Tab-separated table of C-alpha atoms in Angstrom:
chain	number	residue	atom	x	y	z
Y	858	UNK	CA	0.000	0.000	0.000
Y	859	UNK	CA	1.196	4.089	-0.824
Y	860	UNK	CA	0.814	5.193	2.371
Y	861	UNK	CA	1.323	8.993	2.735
Y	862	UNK	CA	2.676	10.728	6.756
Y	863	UNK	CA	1.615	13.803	7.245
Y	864	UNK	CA	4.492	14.685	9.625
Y	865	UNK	CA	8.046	13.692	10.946
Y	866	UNK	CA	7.515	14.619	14.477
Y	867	UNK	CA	7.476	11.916	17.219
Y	868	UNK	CA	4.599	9.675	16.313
Y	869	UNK	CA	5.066	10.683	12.712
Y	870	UNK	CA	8.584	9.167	12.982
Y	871	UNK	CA	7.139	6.017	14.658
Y	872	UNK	CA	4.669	5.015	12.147
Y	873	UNK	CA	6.830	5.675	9.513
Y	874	UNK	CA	9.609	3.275	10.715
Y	875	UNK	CA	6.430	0.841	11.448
Y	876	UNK	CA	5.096	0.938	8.001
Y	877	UNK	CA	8.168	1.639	5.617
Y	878	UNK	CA	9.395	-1.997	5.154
Y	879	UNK	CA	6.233	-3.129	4.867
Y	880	UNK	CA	4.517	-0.559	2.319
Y	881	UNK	CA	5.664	2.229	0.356
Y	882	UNK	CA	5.803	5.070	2.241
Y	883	UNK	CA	6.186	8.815	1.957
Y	884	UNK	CA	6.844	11.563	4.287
Y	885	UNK	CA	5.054	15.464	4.347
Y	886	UNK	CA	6.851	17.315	6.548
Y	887	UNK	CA	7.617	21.683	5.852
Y	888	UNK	CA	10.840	21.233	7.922
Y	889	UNK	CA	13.456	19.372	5.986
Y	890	UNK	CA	15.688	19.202	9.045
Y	891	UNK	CA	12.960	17.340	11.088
Y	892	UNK	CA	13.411	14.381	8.348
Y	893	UNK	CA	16.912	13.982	8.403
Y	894	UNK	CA	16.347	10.456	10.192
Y	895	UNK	CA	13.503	9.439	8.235
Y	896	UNK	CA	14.951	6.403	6.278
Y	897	UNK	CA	13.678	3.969	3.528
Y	898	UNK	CA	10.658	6.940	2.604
Y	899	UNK	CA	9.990	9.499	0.056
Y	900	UNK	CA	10.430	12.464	1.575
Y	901	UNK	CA	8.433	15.514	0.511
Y	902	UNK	CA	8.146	19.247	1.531
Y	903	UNK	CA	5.680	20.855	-0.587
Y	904	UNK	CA	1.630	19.295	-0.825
Y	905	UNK	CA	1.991	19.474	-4.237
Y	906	UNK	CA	4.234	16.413	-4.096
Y	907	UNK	CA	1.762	14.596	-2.748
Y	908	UNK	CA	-0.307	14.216	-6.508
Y	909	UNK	CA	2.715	12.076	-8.305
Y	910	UNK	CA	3.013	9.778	-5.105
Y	911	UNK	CA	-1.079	8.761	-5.297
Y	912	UNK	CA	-1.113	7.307	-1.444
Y	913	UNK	CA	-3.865	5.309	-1.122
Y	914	UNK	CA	-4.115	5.548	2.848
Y	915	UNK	CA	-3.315	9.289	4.909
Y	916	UNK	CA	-2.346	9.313	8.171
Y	917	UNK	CA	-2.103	12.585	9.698
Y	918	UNK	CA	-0.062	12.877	12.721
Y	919	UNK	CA	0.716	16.548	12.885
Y	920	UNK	CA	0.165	18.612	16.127
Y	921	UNK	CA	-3.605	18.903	17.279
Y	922	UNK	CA	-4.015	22.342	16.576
Y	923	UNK	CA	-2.961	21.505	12.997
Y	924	UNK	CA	-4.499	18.579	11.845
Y	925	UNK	CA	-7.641	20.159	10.057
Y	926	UNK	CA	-4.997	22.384	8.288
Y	927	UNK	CA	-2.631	19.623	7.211
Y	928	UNK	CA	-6.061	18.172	6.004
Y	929	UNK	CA	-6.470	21.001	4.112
Y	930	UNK	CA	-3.546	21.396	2.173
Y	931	UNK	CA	-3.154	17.514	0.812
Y	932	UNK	CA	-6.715	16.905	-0.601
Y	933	UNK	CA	-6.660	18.899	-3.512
Y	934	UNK	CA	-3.870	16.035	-4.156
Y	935	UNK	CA	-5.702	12.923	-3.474
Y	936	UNK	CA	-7.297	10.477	-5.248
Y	937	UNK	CA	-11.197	9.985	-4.670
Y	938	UNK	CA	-10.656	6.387	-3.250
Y	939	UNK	CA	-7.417	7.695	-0.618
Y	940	UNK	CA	-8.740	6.755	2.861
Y	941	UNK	CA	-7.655	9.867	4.691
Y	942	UNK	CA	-6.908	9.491	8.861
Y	943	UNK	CA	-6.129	11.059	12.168
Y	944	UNK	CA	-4.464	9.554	15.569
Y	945	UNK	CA	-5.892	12.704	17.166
Y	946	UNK	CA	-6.321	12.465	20.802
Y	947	UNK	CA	-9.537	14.822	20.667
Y	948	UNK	CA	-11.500	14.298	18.381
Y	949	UNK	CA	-14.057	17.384	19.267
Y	950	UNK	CA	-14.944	18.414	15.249
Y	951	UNK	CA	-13.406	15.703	13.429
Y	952	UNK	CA	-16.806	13.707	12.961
Y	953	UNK	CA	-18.254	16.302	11.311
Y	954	UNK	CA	-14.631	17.014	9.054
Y	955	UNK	CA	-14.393	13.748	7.873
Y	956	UNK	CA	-18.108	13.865	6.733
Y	957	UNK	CA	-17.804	17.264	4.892
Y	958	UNK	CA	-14.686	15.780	2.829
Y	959	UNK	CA	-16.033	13.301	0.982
Y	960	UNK	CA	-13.243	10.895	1.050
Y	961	UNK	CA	-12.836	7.738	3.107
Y	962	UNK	CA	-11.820	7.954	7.098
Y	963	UNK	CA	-10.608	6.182	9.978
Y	964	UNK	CA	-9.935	7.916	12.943
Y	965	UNK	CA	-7.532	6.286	15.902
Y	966	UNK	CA	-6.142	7.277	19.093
Y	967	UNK	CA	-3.202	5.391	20.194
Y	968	UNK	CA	-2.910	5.704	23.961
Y	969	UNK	CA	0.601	5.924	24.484
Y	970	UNK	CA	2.598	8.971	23.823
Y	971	UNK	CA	6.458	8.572	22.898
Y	972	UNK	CA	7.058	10.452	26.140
Y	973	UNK	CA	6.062	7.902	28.690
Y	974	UNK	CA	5.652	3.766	26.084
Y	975	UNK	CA	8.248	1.726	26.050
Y	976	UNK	CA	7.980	1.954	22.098
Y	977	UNK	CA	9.745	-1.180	21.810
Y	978	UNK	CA	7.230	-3.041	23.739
Y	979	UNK	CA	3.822	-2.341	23.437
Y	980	UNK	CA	1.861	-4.903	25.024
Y	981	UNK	CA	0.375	-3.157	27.917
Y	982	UNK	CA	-0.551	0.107	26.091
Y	983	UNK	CA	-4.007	0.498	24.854
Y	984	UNK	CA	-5.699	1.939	21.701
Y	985	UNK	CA	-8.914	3.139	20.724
Y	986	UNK	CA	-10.669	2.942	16.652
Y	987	UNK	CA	-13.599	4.964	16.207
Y	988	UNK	CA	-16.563	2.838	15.552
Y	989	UNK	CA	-17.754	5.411	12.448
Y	990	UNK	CA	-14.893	4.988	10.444
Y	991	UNK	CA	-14.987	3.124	7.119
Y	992	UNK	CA	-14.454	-0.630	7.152
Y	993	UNK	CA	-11.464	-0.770	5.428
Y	994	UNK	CA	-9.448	1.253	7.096
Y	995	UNK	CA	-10.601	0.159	10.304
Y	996	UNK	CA	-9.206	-3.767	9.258
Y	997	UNK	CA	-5.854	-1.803	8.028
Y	998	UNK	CA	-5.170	-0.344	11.432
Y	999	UNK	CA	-6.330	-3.326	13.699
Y	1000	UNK	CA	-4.051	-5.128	11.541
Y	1001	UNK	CA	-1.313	-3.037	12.415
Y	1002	UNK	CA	-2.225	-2.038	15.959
Y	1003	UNK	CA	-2.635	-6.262	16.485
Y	1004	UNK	CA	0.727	-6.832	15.468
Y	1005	UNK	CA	1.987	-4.267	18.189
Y	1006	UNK	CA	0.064	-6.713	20.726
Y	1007	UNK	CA	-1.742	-3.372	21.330
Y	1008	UNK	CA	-5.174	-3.759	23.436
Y	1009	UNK	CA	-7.837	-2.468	21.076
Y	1010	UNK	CA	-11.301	-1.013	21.843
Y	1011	UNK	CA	-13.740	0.810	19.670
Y	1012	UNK	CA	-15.772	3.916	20.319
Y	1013	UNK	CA	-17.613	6.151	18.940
Y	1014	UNK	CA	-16.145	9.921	18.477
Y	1015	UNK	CA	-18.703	10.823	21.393
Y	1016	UNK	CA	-17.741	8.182	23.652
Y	1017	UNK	CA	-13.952	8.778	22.488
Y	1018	UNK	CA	-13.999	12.416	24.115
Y	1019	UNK	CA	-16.082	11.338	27.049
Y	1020	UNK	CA	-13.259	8.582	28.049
Y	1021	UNK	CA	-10.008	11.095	26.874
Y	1022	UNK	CA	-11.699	13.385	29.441
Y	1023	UNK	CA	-11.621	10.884	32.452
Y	1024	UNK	CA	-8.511	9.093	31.524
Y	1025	UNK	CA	-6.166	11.761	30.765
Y	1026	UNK	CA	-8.127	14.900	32.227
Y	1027	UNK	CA	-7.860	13.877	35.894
Y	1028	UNK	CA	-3.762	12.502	35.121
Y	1029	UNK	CA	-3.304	16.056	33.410
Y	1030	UNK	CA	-5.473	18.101	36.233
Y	1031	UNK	CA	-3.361	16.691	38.514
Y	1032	UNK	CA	-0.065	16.322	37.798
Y	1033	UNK	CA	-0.529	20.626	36.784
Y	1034	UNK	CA	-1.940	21.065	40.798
Y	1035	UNK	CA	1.610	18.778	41.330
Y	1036	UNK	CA	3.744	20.987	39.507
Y	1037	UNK	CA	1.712	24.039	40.081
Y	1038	UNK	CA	1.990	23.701	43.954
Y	1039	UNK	CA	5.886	22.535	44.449
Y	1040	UNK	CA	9.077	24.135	45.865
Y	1041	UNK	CA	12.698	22.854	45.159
Y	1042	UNK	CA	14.030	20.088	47.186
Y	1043	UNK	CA	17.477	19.347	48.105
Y	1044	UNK	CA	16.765	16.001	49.123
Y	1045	UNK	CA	13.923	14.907	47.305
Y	1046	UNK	CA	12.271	11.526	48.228
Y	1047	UNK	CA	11.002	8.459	45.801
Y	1048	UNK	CA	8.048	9.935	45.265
Y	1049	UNK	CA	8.406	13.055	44.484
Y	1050	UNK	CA	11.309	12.276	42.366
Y	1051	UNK	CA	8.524	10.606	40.691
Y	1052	UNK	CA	6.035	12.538	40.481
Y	1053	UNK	CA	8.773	15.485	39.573
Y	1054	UNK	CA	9.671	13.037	36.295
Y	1055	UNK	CA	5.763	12.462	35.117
Y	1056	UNK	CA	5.616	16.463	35.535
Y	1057	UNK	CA	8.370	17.338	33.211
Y	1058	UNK	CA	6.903	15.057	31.197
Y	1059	UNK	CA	3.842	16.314	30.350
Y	1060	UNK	CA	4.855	19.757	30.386
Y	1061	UNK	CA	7.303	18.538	27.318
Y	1062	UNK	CA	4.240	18.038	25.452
Y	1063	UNK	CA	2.446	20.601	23.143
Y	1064	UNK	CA	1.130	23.318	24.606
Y	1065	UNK	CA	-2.027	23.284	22.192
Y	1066	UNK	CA	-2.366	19.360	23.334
Y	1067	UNK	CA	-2.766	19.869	27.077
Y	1068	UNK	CA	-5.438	23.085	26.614
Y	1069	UNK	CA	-6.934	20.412	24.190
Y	1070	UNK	CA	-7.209	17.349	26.811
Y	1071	UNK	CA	-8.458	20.142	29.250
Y	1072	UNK	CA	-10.708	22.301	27.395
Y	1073	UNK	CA	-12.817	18.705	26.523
Y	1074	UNK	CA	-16.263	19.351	26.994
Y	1075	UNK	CA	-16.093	16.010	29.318
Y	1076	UNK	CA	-13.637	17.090	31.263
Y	1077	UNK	CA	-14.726	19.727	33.492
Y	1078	UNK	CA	-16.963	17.146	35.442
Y	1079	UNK	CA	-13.737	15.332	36.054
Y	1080	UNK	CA	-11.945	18.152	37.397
Y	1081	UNK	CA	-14.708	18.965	39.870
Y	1082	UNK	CA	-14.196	15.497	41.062
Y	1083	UNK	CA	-10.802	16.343	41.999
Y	1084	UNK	CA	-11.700	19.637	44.271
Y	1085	UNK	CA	-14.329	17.176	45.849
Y	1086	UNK	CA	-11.333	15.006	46.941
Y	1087	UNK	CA	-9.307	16.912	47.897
Y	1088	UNK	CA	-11.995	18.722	49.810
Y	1089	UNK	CA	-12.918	16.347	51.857
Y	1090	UNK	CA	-8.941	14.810	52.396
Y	1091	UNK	CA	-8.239	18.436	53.756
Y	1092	UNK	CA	-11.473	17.874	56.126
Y	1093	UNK	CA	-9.934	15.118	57.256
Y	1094	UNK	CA	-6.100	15.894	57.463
Y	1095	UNK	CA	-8.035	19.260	59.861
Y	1096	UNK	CA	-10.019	17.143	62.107
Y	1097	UNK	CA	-6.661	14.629	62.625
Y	1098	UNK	CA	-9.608	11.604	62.253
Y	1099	UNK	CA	-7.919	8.994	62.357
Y	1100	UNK	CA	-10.773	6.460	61.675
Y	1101	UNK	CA	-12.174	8.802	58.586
Y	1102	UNK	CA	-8.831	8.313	56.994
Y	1103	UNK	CA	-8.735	4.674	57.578
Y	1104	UNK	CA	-11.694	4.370	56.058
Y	1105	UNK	CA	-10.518	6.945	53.129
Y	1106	UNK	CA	-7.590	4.774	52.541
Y	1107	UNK	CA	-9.368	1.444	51.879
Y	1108	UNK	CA	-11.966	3.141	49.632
Y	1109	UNK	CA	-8.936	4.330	47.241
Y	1110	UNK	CA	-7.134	0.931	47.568
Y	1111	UNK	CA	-10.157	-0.579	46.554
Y	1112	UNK	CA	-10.339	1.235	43.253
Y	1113	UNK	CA	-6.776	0.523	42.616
Y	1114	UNK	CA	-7.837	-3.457	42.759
């Protein structure tokens, strides 16, 4: 298959040393110094490149707040029967994109950012298809996303959102009151050392990402579970009740079970 990246950043990189030995690949990418690992792909700077190579499969893995752009710019190019995609992680918008276009979709969301996955072993990470997408595109990428031993579920773009705000909202909200709230340490303990390495973590990712993640419509409710929390942990810390945070502690190891 001519499979076309939109993108040589970090995931853009990954799928195209995925796919490359497998299919014929080439690379869209403005920056010509961003590509200067990209090996065993066509690499191309300008959309209008795009025409000559005919992909037969897109897959856009540009920076949120310019995947509708990057859209944009390669259609013109396509042919009618190119199944055009996204690994988005919102997908607020997209639904009604993809519709509008008139081409082909399939929209995924692989759970594990090159920040935090062991890339070289994916077996524990998770990834979500969206149940509208066309059939053939779906098979193509629970093909490949099967072959990663990846654990794959399928949503719809509504229940996509509503699950991106629980599962990386109340991570995100948190680890920002973390970082948000902390002073240097000389000697820092376990914990914090760890806590310290998931902050400068996510705070290495896009800026337009995070406000994304956050500004979910789902997302909000999560938050407010958080300040209910914590609201009633700072009750107890007050009160010094022992027996309340007894009880507090076995409710939270029980959702860890």
């Amino acid at each position: 298959m001519k499979i076309l990246i939109l993108g040589a950043g970090k995931m853009g990189s990954f799928f195209t040393d995925l796919l490359s030995f497998q299919h014929e690949v080439a690379v869209l990418e403005s920056d010509p110094k961003r590509m200067r690992f990209i090996y065993n792909a066509v690499r191309m700077t300008h959309a209008e490149e795009v025409a000559d190579f005919k992909p037969e499969l897109v897959i856009n893995c540009v920076t949120l707040n310019h995947t509708v752009a990057a859209f944009d710019s390669v259609l013109p190019y396509l042919q009618p029967y190119c199944i055009i995609s996204d690994i988005a992680s919102v997908k607020t918008g997209l639904k009604e994109y993809y519709e509008k276009s008139g081409f082909p979709y399939v929209s995924t969301h692989p759970m594990f950012g090159p920040t935090f996955a062991n890339l070289t072993n994916l077996s524990k990470e998770n990834t979500i298809i969206i149940s509208e997408s066309d059939h053939l595109g779906k098979v193509f990428f629970k093909d490949l996303y099967a072959s990663l031993h990846l654990n794959i579920f399928e949503y719809t773009f509504e229940e996509h959102d509503e699950t991106i705000g629980y599962s990386l909202g109340i991570p995100f909200a948190s680890t920002l009151v973390f970082a948000s709230t902390m002073k240097h340490q000389d000697a820092p303990g376990t914990t914090f050392k760890r806590c310290m390495k998931t902050a400068r973590g996510l705070l290495s990712e896009d800026d337009f990402l995070l406000t994304e993640i956050l500004f979910n419509p789902h997302t909000p409710k999560q938050v407010e579970r958080i300040q209910a929390e914590l609201s009633e942990l700072l009750e107890i810390i007050k009160e010094k009740d022992t027996p309340k945070m007894k009880k507090y502690l076995e409710k939270i190891r029980k959702n860890l079970e």
